[in-house]
XYZ file of C-alpha atoms in Angstrom:
262
model
C -22.495 -56.002 0.558
C -25.551 -53.800 0.116
C -27.663 -53.774 -3.009
C -26.555 -50.964 -5.299
C -28.945 -48.561 -7.009
C -29.052 -48.057 -10.762
C -28.795 -44.767 -12.640
C -29.955 -43.228 -15.887
C -27.681 -40.322 -16.747
C -28.259 -37.536 -19.237
C -24.649 -37.376 -20.367
C -24.516 -34.015 -22.119
C -23.073 -33.274 -25.545
C -19.805 -34.550 -26.962
C -16.552 -34.223 -24.976
C -17.865 -31.385 -22.803
C -15.650 -31.996 -19.705
C -12.631 -31.100 -21.852
C -14.203 -27.946 -23.292
C -14.571 -25.638 -20.329
C -13.220 -22.680 -22.313
C -15.895 -23.110 -24.963
C -18.866 -23.950 -22.736
C -18.164 -21.780 -19.689
C -20.596 -22.682 -16.900
C -23.151 -24.376 -19.176
C -22.358 -27.789 -17.714
C -21.890 -26.831 -14.065
C -25.086 -28.504 -12.836
C -24.498 -31.699 -14.771
C -20.884 -31.862 -13.637
C -21.902 -31.397 -9.994
C -24.454 -34.196 -10.240
C -21.926 -36.567 -11.811
C -19.282 -35.744 -9.209
C -21.857 -36.703 -6.585
C -22.537 -40.081 -8.210
C -20.180 -42.125 -5.979
C -21.838 -40.735 -2.852
C -25.293 -41.401 -4.250
C -24.219 -44.963 -5.041
C -23.008 -45.532 -1.489
C -19.314 -45.410 -2.316
C -16.981 -46.452 -5.093
C -18.326 -49.612 -6.749
C -16.337 -52.714 -7.598
C -17.044 -52.143 -11.296
C -19.340 -50.288 -13.676
C -21.627 -51.681 -16.336
C -22.452 -48.789 -18.671
C -25.379 -49.223 -21.036
C -24.411 -46.794 -23.767
C -26.692 -45.078 -26.251
C -23.781 -44.929 -28.684
C -23.514 -48.639 -29.475
C -25.985 -51.000 -31.111
C -25.747 -54.525 -32.474
C -27.730 -57.489 -33.728
C -26.995 -58.983 -30.306
C -26.397 -57.295 -26.982
C -22.660 -56.640 -27.205
C -20.231 -56.412 -24.305
C -16.831 -54.738 -24.360
C -14.466 -57.395 -23.065
C -10.980 -55.907 -23.444
C -8.830 -55.501 -20.343
C -7.544 -52.222 -21.836
C -10.294 -50.612 -23.908
C -9.206 -48.053 -26.508
C -10.924 -44.716 -27.079
C -13.646 -43.986 -29.640
C -14.067 -40.325 -30.601
C -17.601 -40.691 -31.920
C -18.275 -37.011 -32.586
C -17.371 -34.443 -35.195
C -16.482 -30.780 -35.432
C -14.878 -30.436 -32.011
C -11.431 -28.931 -31.209
C -8.369 -31.024 -32.106
C -7.456 -31.708 -28.482
C -10.734 -33.573 -27.948
C -9.484 -36.277 -30.315
C -6.543 -36.919 -28.008
C -8.566 -37.477 -24.829
C -7.579 -40.477 -22.768
C -9.725 -42.030 -20.059
C -7.570 -44.995 -19.022
C -10.051 -46.906 -16.874
C -9.467 -50.651 -17.115
C -11.935 -53.013 -18.660
C -12.994 -56.238 -16.996
C -13.079 -59.428 -19.071
C -14.367 -61.187 -15.949
C -17.373 -58.886 -15.614
C -18.048 -59.124 -19.354
C -18.168 -62.910 -19.015
C -20.427 -62.630 -15.970
C -22.872 -60.384 -17.818
C -22.802 -62.703 -20.820
C -23.666 -65.613 -18.543
C -26.703 -63.708 -17.263
C -27.888 -62.743 -20.739
C -27.265 -66.123 -22.341
C -27.472 -66.444 -26.113
C -28.676 -62.838 -26.457
C -25.159 -61.535 -25.745
C -21.799 -61.573 -27.488
C -18.368 -60.355 -26.360
C -16.502 -57.703 -28.352
C -12.815 -57.508 -27.358
C -12.134 -54.593 -29.752
C -14.746 -52.144 -28.528
C -13.453 -48.971 -26.879
C -14.996 -46.312 -24.663
C -17.344 -43.968 -26.535
C -18.116 -40.452 -25.368
C -21.366 -41.551 -23.717
C -19.115 -43.468 -21.353
C -15.975 -41.386 -20.914
C -17.656 -37.963 -20.821
C -20.034 -39.148 -18.078
C -17.608 -41.277 -16.081
C -14.700 -38.825 -16.028
C -16.443 -36.337 -13.694
C -17.738 -39.187 -11.517
C -14.502 -41.192 -11.349
C -11.712 -38.830 -12.460
C -8.974 -41.192 -11.316
C -10.188 -43.766 -13.863
C -9.684 -46.516 -11.312
C -13.017 -48.346 -11.577
C -13.222 -51.127 -14.207
C -15.831 -50.484 -16.898
C -17.695 -52.825 -19.205
C -19.970 -51.330 -21.841
C -23.242 -52.958 -22.899
C -24.794 -52.088 -26.243
C -28.388 -51.656 -27.217
C -29.928 -54.133 -29.622
C -31.183 -53.313 -33.106
C -34.910 -52.717 -33.152
C -34.734 -50.743 -29.904
C -37.661 -52.663 -28.435
C -38.421 -51.188 -24.983
C -39.842 -54.483 -23.677
C -36.705 -56.379 -24.664
C -34.436 -53.838 -23.014
C -36.520 -53.919 -19.840
C -36.230 -57.702 -19.829
C -32.454 -57.507 -20.247
C -32.377 -55.219 -17.239
C -34.282 -57.784 -15.191
C -31.661 -60.395 -16.063
C -28.926 -58.041 -14.852
C -30.514 -57.585 -11.417
C -28.045 -59.934 -9.588
C -25.144 -57.631 -10.426
C -26.497 -55.083 -7.977
C -25.634 -57.485 -5.138
C -22.161 -58.104 -6.548
C -20.782 -54.575 -6.297
C -21.494 -53.660 -9.921
C -23.081 -50.264 -10.538
C -25.397 -50.363 -13.556
C -25.511 -47.031 -15.361
C -27.565 -46.123 -18.416
C -25.919 -43.311 -20.357
C -28.160 -41.387 -22.742
C -30.208 -38.184 -22.742
C -33.766 -37.570 -21.645
C -34.086 -35.266 -24.688
C -32.212 -36.028 -27.896
C -33.291 -34.233 -31.033
C -30.119 -32.855 -32.566
C -32.088 -30.915 -35.188
C -33.821 -29.026 -32.386
C -31.151 -28.937 -29.710
C -31.893 -25.300 -28.968
C -34.866 -23.023 -28.410
C -36.694 -24.720 -31.289
C -36.981 -27.852 -29.184
C -37.605 -26.159 -25.863
C -41.350 -26.761 -25.610
C -41.077 -30.411 -26.617
C -38.231 -31.041 -24.187
C -40.145 -29.492 -21.284
C -43.366 -31.356 -22.042
C -41.665 -34.719 -22.472
C -39.385 -34.242 -19.479
C -42.369 -33.454 -17.270
C -44.050 -36.650 -18.461
C -40.874 -38.640 -17.832
C -40.391 -37.304 -14.306
C -44.056 -37.989 -13.548
C -43.703 -41.511 -14.951
C -40.583 -42.291 -12.937
C -42.374 -41.177 -9.757
C -45.187 -43.700 -10.307
C -45.485 -47.020 -8.472
C -43.298 -49.666 -10.148
C -46.013 -51.487 -12.106
C -47.494 -48.258 -13.449
C -44.039 -46.879 -14.224
C -43.147 -49.937 -16.293
C -46.452 -49.848 -18.155
C -46.034 -46.173 -19.022
C -42.448 -46.629 -20.194
C -43.443 -49.471 -22.482
C -45.869 -47.059 -24.135
C -43.471 -44.119 -24.138
C -44.280 -43.217 -27.759
C -47.744 -42.138 -26.579
C -46.231 -39.514 -24.267
C -46.714 -35.861 -25.217
C -44.038 -34.667 -27.651
C -42.444 -38.124 -27.567
C -41.218 -38.201 -31.149
C -40.172 -34.574 -31.097
C -38.051 -35.337 -28.026
C -36.729 -38.601 -29.454
C -37.000 -38.859 -33.246
C -34.955 -42.032 -32.744
C -35.034 -43.512 -29.263
C -31.483 -44.795 -28.765
C -30.760 -42.154 -26.114
C -33.861 -43.160 -24.131
C -33.416 -46.958 -24.266
C -30.643 -47.154 -21.625
C -33.352 -46.016 -19.199
C -35.327 -49.179 -19.916
C -32.389 -51.362 -18.944
C -31.692 -49.636 -15.631
C -35.406 -49.605 -14.758
C -35.594 -53.323 -15.467
C -32.609 -53.949 -13.189
C -34.319 -52.092 -10.317
C -37.943 -52.551 -11.267
C -39.350 -52.570 -7.746
C -37.266 -49.633 -6.524
C -38.346 -46.086 -5.863
C -36.940 -43.593 -8.362
C -35.719 -40.079 -7.689
C -34.509 -37.221 -9.845
C -30.794 -36.653 -9.221
C -30.267 -34.010 -11.886
C -32.666 -31.642 -13.602
C -32.244 -28.467 -15.613
C -34.887 -26.309 -17.246
C -32.421 -24.292 -19.310
C -29.831 -26.806 -20.497
C -27.985 -25.294 -23.472
C -30.094 -22.222 -22.828
C -33.525 -23.712 -23.395
C -33.923 -27.459 -22.897
C -35.240 -29.568 -20.026
C -33.167 -32.634 -19.162
C -33.090 -35.030 -16.208
C -31.232 -37.961 -14.672
C -32.638 -40.598 -12.338
C -31.583 -42.954 -9.577
C -33.487 -46.138 -8.711
C -32.978 -47.733 -5.341
């Protein structure tokens, strides 16, 4: 079995795949990139480990149910978006495997369901919902070095048929998720794409100091949507990165990107 790449995905806003009437073609580029994910990964993986920006804990938490429920962690959307079902199975076995790699830093959560950072991104990529998914949380404190280190511990999964996906957004300032935030999103996204193109050691060093990037705190007033990137970089630290999705006018004004490593 070949070594799988890792991905950081900008997952869009809310339950967008189920809101075509409202959004029109606003998500066409993102949807196309997500539909292409299995090909980019080299085929359908054995399982998915999704590092989600929408879950944090005192430990690194792992969803361990065989049949995860749904979590509609958004507000103000049409009634039908609170009935969405994405019936992908969980994998208690993979959750245990990840826990064994992370040691006493990790804890299983059999009640945790799929949040929209997972189901909105994975539905276009795997619409048949036939790939088992385990979610991994972030840890309180959002320390980039710690999340990079966790990624390094997860590296063996890439040789076991498990696709490691970080689901977040390269720009996430909900108070300026429009033309107000355009300049900051473009400046930060350019820095991020430049950083990801660096040699591995320089890339890691720059990411650890991400707060020094231009417009960093305007782009990420709180960094939970950026931290999944640290995990997937750690899991493929020596790999070359490439941009697999980029828009300059997302939601009319914003720059956003997704990356593949390996």
